Short mmCIF file of N, CA and C in Angstrom, two decimals:
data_model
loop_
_atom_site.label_atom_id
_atom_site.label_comp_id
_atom_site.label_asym_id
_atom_site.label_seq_id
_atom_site.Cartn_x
_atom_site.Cartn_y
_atom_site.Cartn_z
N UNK A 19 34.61 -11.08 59.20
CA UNK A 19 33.63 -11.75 58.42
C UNK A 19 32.40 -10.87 58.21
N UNK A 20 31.79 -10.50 59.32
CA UNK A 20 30.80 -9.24 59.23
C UNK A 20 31.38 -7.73 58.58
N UNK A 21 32.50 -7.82 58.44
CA UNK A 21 32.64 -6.55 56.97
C UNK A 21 32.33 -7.06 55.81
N UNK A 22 33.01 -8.04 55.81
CA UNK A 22 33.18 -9.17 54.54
C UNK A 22 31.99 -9.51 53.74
N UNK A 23 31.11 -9.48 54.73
CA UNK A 23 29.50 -9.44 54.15
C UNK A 23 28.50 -7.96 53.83
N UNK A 24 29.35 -6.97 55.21
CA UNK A 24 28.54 -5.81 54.89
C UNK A 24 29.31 -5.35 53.39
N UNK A 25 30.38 -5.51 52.68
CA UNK A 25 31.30 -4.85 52.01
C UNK A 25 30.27 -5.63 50.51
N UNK A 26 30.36 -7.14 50.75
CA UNK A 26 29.98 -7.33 49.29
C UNK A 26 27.79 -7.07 49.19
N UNK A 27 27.55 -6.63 50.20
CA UNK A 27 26.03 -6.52 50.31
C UNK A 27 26.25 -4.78 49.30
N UNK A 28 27.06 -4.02 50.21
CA UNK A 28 27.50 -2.57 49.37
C UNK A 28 27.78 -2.69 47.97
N UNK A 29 28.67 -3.58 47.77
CA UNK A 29 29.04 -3.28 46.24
C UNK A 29 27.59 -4.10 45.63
N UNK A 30 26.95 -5.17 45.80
CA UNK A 30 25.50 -6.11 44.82
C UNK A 30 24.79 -4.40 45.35
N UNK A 31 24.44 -4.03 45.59
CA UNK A 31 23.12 -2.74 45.93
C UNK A 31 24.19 -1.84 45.07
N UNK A 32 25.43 -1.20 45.05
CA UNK A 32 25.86 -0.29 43.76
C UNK A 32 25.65 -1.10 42.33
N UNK A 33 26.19 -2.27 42.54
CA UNK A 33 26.09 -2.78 41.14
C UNK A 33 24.47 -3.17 40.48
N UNK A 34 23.54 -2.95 41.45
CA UNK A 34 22.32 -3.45 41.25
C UNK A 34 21.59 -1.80 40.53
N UNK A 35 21.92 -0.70 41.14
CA UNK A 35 21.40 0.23 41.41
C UNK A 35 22.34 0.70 39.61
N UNK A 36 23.15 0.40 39.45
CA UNK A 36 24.04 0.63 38.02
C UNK A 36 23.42 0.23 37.14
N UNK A 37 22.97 -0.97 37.31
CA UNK A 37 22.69 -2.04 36.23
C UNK A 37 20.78 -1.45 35.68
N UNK A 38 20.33 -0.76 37.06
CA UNK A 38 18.52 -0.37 36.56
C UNK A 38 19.11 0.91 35.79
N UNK A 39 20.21 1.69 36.12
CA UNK A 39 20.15 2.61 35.39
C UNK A 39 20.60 2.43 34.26
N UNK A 40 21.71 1.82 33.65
CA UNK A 40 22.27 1.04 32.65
C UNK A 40 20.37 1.17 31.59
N UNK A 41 20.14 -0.24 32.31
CA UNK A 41 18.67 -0.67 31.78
C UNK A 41 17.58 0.85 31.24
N UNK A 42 17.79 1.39 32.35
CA UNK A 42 16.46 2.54 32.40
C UNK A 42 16.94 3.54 30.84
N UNK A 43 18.48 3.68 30.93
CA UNK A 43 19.13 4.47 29.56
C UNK A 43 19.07 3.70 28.14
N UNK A 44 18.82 2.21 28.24
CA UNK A 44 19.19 1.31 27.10
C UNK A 44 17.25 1.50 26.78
N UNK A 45 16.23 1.78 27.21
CA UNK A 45 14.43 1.42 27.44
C UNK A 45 14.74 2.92 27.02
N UNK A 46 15.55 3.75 27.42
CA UNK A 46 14.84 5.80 26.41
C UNK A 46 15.83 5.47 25.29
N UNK A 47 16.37 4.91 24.55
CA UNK A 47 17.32 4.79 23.38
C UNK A 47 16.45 3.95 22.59
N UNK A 48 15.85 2.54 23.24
CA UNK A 48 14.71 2.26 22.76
C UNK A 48 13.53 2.80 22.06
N UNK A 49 13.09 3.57 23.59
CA UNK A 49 11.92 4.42 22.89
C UNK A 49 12.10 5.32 21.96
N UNK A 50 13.16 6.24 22.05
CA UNK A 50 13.28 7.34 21.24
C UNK A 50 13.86 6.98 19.71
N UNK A 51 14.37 5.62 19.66
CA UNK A 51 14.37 4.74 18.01
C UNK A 51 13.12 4.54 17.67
N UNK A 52 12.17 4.09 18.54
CA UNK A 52 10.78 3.91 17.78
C UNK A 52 10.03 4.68 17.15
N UNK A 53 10.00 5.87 18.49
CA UNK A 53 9.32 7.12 17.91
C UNK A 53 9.84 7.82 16.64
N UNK A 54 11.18 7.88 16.15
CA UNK A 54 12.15 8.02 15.33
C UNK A 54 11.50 7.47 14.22
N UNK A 55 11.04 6.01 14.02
CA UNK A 55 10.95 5.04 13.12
C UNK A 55 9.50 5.77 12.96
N UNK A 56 8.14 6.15 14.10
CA UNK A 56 7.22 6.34 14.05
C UNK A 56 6.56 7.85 13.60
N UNK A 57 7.68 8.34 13.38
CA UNK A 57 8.05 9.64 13.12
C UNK A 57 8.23 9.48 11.15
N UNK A 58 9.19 8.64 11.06
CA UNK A 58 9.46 8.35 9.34
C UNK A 58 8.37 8.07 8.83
N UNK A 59 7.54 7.14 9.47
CA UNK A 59 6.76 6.33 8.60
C UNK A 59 5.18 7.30 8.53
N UNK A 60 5.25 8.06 9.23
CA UNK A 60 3.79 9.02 9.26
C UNK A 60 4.12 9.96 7.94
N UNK A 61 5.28 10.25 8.04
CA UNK A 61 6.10 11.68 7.29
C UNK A 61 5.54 10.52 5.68
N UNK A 62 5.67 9.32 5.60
CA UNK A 62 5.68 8.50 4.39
C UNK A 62 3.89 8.33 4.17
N UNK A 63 3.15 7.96 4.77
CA UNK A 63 1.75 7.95 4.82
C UNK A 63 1.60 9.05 4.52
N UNK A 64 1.82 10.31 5.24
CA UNK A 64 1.56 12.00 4.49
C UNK A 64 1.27 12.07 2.82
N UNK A 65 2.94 11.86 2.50
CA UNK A 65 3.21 11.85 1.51
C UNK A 65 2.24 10.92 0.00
N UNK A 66 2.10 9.86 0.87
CA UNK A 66 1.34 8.93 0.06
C UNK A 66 -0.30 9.31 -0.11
N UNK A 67 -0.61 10.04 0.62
CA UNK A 67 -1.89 10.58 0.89
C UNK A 67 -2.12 11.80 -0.09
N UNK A 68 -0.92 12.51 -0.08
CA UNK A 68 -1.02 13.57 -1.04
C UNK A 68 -0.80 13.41 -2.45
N UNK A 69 -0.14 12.32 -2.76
CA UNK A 69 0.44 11.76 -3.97
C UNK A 69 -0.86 11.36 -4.28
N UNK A 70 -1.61 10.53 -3.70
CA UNK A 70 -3.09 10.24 -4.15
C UNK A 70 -3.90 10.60 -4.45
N UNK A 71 -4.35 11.91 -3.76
CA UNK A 71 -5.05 13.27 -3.57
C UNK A 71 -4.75 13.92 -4.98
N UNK A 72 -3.06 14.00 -4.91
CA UNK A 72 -2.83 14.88 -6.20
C UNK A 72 -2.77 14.09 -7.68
N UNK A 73 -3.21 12.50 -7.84
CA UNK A 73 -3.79 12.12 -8.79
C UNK A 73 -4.90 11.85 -8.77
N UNK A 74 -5.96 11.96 -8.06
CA UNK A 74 -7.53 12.17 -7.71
C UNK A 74 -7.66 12.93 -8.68
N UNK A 75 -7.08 14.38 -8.35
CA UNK A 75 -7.68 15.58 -8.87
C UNK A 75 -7.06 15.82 -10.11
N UNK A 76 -6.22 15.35 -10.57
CA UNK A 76 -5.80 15.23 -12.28
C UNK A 76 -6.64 14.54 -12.49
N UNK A 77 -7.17 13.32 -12.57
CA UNK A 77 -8.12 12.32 -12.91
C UNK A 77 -9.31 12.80 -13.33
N UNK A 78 -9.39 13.58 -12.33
CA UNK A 78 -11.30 14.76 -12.21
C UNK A 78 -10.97 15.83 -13.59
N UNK A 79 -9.75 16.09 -13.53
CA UNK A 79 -9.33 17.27 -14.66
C UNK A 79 -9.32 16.52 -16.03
N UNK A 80 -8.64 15.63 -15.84
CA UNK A 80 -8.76 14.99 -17.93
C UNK A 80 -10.05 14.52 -17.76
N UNK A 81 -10.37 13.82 -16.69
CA UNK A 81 -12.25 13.91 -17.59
C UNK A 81 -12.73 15.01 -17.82
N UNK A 82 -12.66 15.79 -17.14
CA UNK A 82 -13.31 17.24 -17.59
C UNK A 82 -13.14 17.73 -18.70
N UNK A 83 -11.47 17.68 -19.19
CA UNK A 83 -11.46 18.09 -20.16
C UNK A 83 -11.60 17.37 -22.01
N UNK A 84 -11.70 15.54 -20.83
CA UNK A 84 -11.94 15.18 -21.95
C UNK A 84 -13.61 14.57 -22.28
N UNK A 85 -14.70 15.59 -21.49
CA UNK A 85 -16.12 15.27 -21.69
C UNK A 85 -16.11 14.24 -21.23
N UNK A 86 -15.81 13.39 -20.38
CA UNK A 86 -16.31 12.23 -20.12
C UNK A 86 -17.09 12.23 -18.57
N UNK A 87 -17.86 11.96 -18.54
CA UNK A 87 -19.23 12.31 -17.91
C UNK A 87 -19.69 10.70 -17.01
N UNK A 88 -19.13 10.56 -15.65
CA UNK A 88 -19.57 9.38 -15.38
C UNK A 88 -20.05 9.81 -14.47
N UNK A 89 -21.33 9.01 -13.28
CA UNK A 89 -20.93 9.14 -12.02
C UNK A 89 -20.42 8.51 -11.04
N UNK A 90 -20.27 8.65 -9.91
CA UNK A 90 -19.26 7.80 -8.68
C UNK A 90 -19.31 6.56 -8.85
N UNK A 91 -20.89 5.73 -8.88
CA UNK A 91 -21.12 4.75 -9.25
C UNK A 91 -20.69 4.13 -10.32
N UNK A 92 -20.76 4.72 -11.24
CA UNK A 92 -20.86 4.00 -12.69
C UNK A 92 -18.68 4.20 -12.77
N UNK A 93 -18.27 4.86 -12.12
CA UNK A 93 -16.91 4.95 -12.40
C UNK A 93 -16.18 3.69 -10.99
N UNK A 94 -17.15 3.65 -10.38
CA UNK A 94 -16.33 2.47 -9.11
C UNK A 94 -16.87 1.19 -9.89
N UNK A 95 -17.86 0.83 -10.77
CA UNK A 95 -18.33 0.20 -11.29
C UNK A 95 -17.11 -0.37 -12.41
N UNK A 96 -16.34 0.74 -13.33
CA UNK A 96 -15.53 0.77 -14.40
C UNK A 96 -14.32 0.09 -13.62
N UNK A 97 -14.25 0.55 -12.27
CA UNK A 97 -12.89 0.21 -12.25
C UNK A 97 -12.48 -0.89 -11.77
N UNK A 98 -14.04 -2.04 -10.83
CA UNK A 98 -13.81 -2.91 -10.80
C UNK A 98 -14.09 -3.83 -11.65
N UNK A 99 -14.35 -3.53 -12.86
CA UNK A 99 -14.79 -4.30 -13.85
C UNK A 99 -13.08 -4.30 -14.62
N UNK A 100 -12.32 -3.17 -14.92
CA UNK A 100 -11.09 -3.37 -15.28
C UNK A 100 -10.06 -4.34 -14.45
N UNK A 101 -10.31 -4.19 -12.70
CA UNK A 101 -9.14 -4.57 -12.22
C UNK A 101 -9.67 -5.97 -12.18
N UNK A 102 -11.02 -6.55 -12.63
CA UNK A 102 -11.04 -8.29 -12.81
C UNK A 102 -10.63 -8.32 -14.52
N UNK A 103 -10.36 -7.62 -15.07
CA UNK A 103 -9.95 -7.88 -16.17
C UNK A 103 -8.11 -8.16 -16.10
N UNK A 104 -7.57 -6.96 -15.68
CA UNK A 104 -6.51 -7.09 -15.35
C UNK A 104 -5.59 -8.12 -14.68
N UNK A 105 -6.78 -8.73 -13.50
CA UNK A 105 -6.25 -9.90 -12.94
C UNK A 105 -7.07 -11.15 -13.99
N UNK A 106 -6.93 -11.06 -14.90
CA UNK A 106 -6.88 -11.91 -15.86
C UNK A 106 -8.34 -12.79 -15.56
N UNK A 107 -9.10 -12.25 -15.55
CA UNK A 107 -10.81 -12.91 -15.54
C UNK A 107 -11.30 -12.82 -16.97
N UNK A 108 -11.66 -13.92 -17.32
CA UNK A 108 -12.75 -14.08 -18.41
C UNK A 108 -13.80 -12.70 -18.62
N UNK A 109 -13.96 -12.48 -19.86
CA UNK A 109 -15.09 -11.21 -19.84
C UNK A 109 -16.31 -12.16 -19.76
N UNK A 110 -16.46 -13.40 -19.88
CA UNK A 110 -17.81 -14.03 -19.61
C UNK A 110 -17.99 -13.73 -18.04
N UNK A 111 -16.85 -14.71 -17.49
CA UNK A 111 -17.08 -14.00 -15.73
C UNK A 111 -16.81 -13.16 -15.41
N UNK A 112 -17.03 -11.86 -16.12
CA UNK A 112 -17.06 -10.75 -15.22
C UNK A 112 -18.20 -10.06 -15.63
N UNK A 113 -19.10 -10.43 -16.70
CA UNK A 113 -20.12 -10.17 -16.79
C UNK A 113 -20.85 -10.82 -16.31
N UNK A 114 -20.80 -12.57 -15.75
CA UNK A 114 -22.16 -13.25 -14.79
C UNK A 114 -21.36 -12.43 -13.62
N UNK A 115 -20.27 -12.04 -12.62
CA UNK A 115 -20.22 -11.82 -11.44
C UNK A 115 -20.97 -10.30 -11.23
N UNK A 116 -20.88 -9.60 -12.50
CA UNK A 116 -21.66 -8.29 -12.00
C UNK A 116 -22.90 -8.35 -12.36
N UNK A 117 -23.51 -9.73 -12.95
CA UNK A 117 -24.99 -9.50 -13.47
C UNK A 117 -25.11 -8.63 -14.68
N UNK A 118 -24.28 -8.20 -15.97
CA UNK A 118 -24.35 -7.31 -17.20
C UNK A 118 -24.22 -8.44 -18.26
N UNK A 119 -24.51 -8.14 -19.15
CA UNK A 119 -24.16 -8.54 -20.72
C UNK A 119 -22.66 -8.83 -21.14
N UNK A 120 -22.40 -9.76 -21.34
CA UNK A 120 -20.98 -9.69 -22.02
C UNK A 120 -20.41 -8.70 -22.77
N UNK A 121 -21.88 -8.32 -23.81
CA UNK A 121 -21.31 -7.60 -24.89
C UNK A 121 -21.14 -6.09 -24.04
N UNK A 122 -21.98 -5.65 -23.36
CA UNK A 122 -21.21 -4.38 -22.27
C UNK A 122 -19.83 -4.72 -21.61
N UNK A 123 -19.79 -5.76 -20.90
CA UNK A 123 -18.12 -5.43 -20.27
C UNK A 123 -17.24 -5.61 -21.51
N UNK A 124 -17.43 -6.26 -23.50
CA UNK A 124 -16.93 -6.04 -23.77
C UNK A 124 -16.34 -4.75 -24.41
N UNK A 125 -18.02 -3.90 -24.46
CA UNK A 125 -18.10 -2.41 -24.85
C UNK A 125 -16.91 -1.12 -23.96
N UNK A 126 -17.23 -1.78 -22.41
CA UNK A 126 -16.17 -1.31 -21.35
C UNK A 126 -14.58 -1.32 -21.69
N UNK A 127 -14.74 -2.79 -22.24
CA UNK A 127 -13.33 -3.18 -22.06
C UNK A 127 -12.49 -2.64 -23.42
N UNK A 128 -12.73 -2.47 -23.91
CA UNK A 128 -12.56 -2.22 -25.65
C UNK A 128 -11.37 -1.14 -25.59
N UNK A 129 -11.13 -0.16 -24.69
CA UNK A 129 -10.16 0.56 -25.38
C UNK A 129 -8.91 0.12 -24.38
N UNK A 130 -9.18 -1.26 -23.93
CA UNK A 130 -7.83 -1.25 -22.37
C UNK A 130 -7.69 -2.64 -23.19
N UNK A 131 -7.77 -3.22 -23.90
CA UNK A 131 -7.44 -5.07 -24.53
C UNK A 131 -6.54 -4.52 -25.66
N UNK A 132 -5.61 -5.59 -25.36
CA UNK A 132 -4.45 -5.17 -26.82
C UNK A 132 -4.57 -6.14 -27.37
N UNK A 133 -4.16 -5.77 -28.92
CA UNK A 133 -5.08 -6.31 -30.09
C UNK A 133 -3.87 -7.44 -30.42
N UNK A 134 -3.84 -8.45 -30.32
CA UNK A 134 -2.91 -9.51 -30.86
C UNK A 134 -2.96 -9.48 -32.48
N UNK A 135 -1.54 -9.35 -32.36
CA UNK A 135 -1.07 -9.76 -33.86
C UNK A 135 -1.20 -11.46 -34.48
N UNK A 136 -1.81 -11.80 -35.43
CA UNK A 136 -2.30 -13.27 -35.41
C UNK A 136 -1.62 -13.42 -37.09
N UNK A 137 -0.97 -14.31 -37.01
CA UNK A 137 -0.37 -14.35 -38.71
C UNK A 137 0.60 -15.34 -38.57
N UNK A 138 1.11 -15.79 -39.81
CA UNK A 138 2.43 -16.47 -39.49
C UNK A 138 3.55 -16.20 -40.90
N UNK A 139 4.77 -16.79 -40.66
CA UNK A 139 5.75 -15.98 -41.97
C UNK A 139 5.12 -16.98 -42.83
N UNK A 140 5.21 -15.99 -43.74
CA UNK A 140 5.26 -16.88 -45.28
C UNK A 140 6.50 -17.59 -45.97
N UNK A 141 6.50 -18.78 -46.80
CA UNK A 141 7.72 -19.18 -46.90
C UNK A 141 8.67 -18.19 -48.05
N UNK A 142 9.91 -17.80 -47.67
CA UNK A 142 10.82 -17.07 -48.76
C UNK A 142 10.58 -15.71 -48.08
N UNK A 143 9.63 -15.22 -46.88
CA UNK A 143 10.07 -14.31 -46.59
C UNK A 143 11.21 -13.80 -45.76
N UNK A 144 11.91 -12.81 -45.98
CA UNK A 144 13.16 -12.93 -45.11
C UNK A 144 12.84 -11.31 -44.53
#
């Protein structure tokens, strides 16, 4: 009876001592997928950083070359005045939210608004 107990105390302490290592190999397969994953996704932020960078500086270049002369202000100014246009804001409210004239954000807005076609068929035209 006292083997019987020392025998299965031996095998729970091998099988115990299996099972942390089991565990300890399944926690670095773990880690080393994350870092893997944490590894992709920096390599993707890089990329996106430079992609940005490298339309920054085209941006700086056609104004340059096309005379257009703003500064930082007056161009962070343009662009949130477009992207409430874009998200579909009234040019009335986006001239009371920035405090300007209508007729300026419509002066702004003028070459980014597409011009609706307004008409209707005539009869017998085919």
């Amino acid at each position: 009876m006292e083997w019987t107990f020392a025998g299965l105390f031996v095998i729970s302490a091998i099988l115990l001592i299996v099972s942390i290592l089991k565990s300890t190999r399944a926690a670095k397969a773990q880690h080393n997928q994350i870092d893997q994953i944490h590894i992709s996704l920096m390599e993707e932020i890089n990329a996106l950083q430079s992609s940005i960078r490298n339309i920054e500086l085209d941006q700086e270049v056609f104004m340059k070359e096309a005379g257009i002369r703003l500064s930082s202000e007056e161009r962070l100014f343009m662009r949130e005045v477009l992207d409430l246009y874009e998200r579909k804001y009234s040019i009335d409210s986006i001239a009371e939210m920035k405090n300007v004239a209508p007729g300026t954000i419509q002066k702004m807005l003028a070459p980014y608004q597409k011009v609706k076609v307004e008409g209707r068929k005539v009869a017998g035209e085919n």
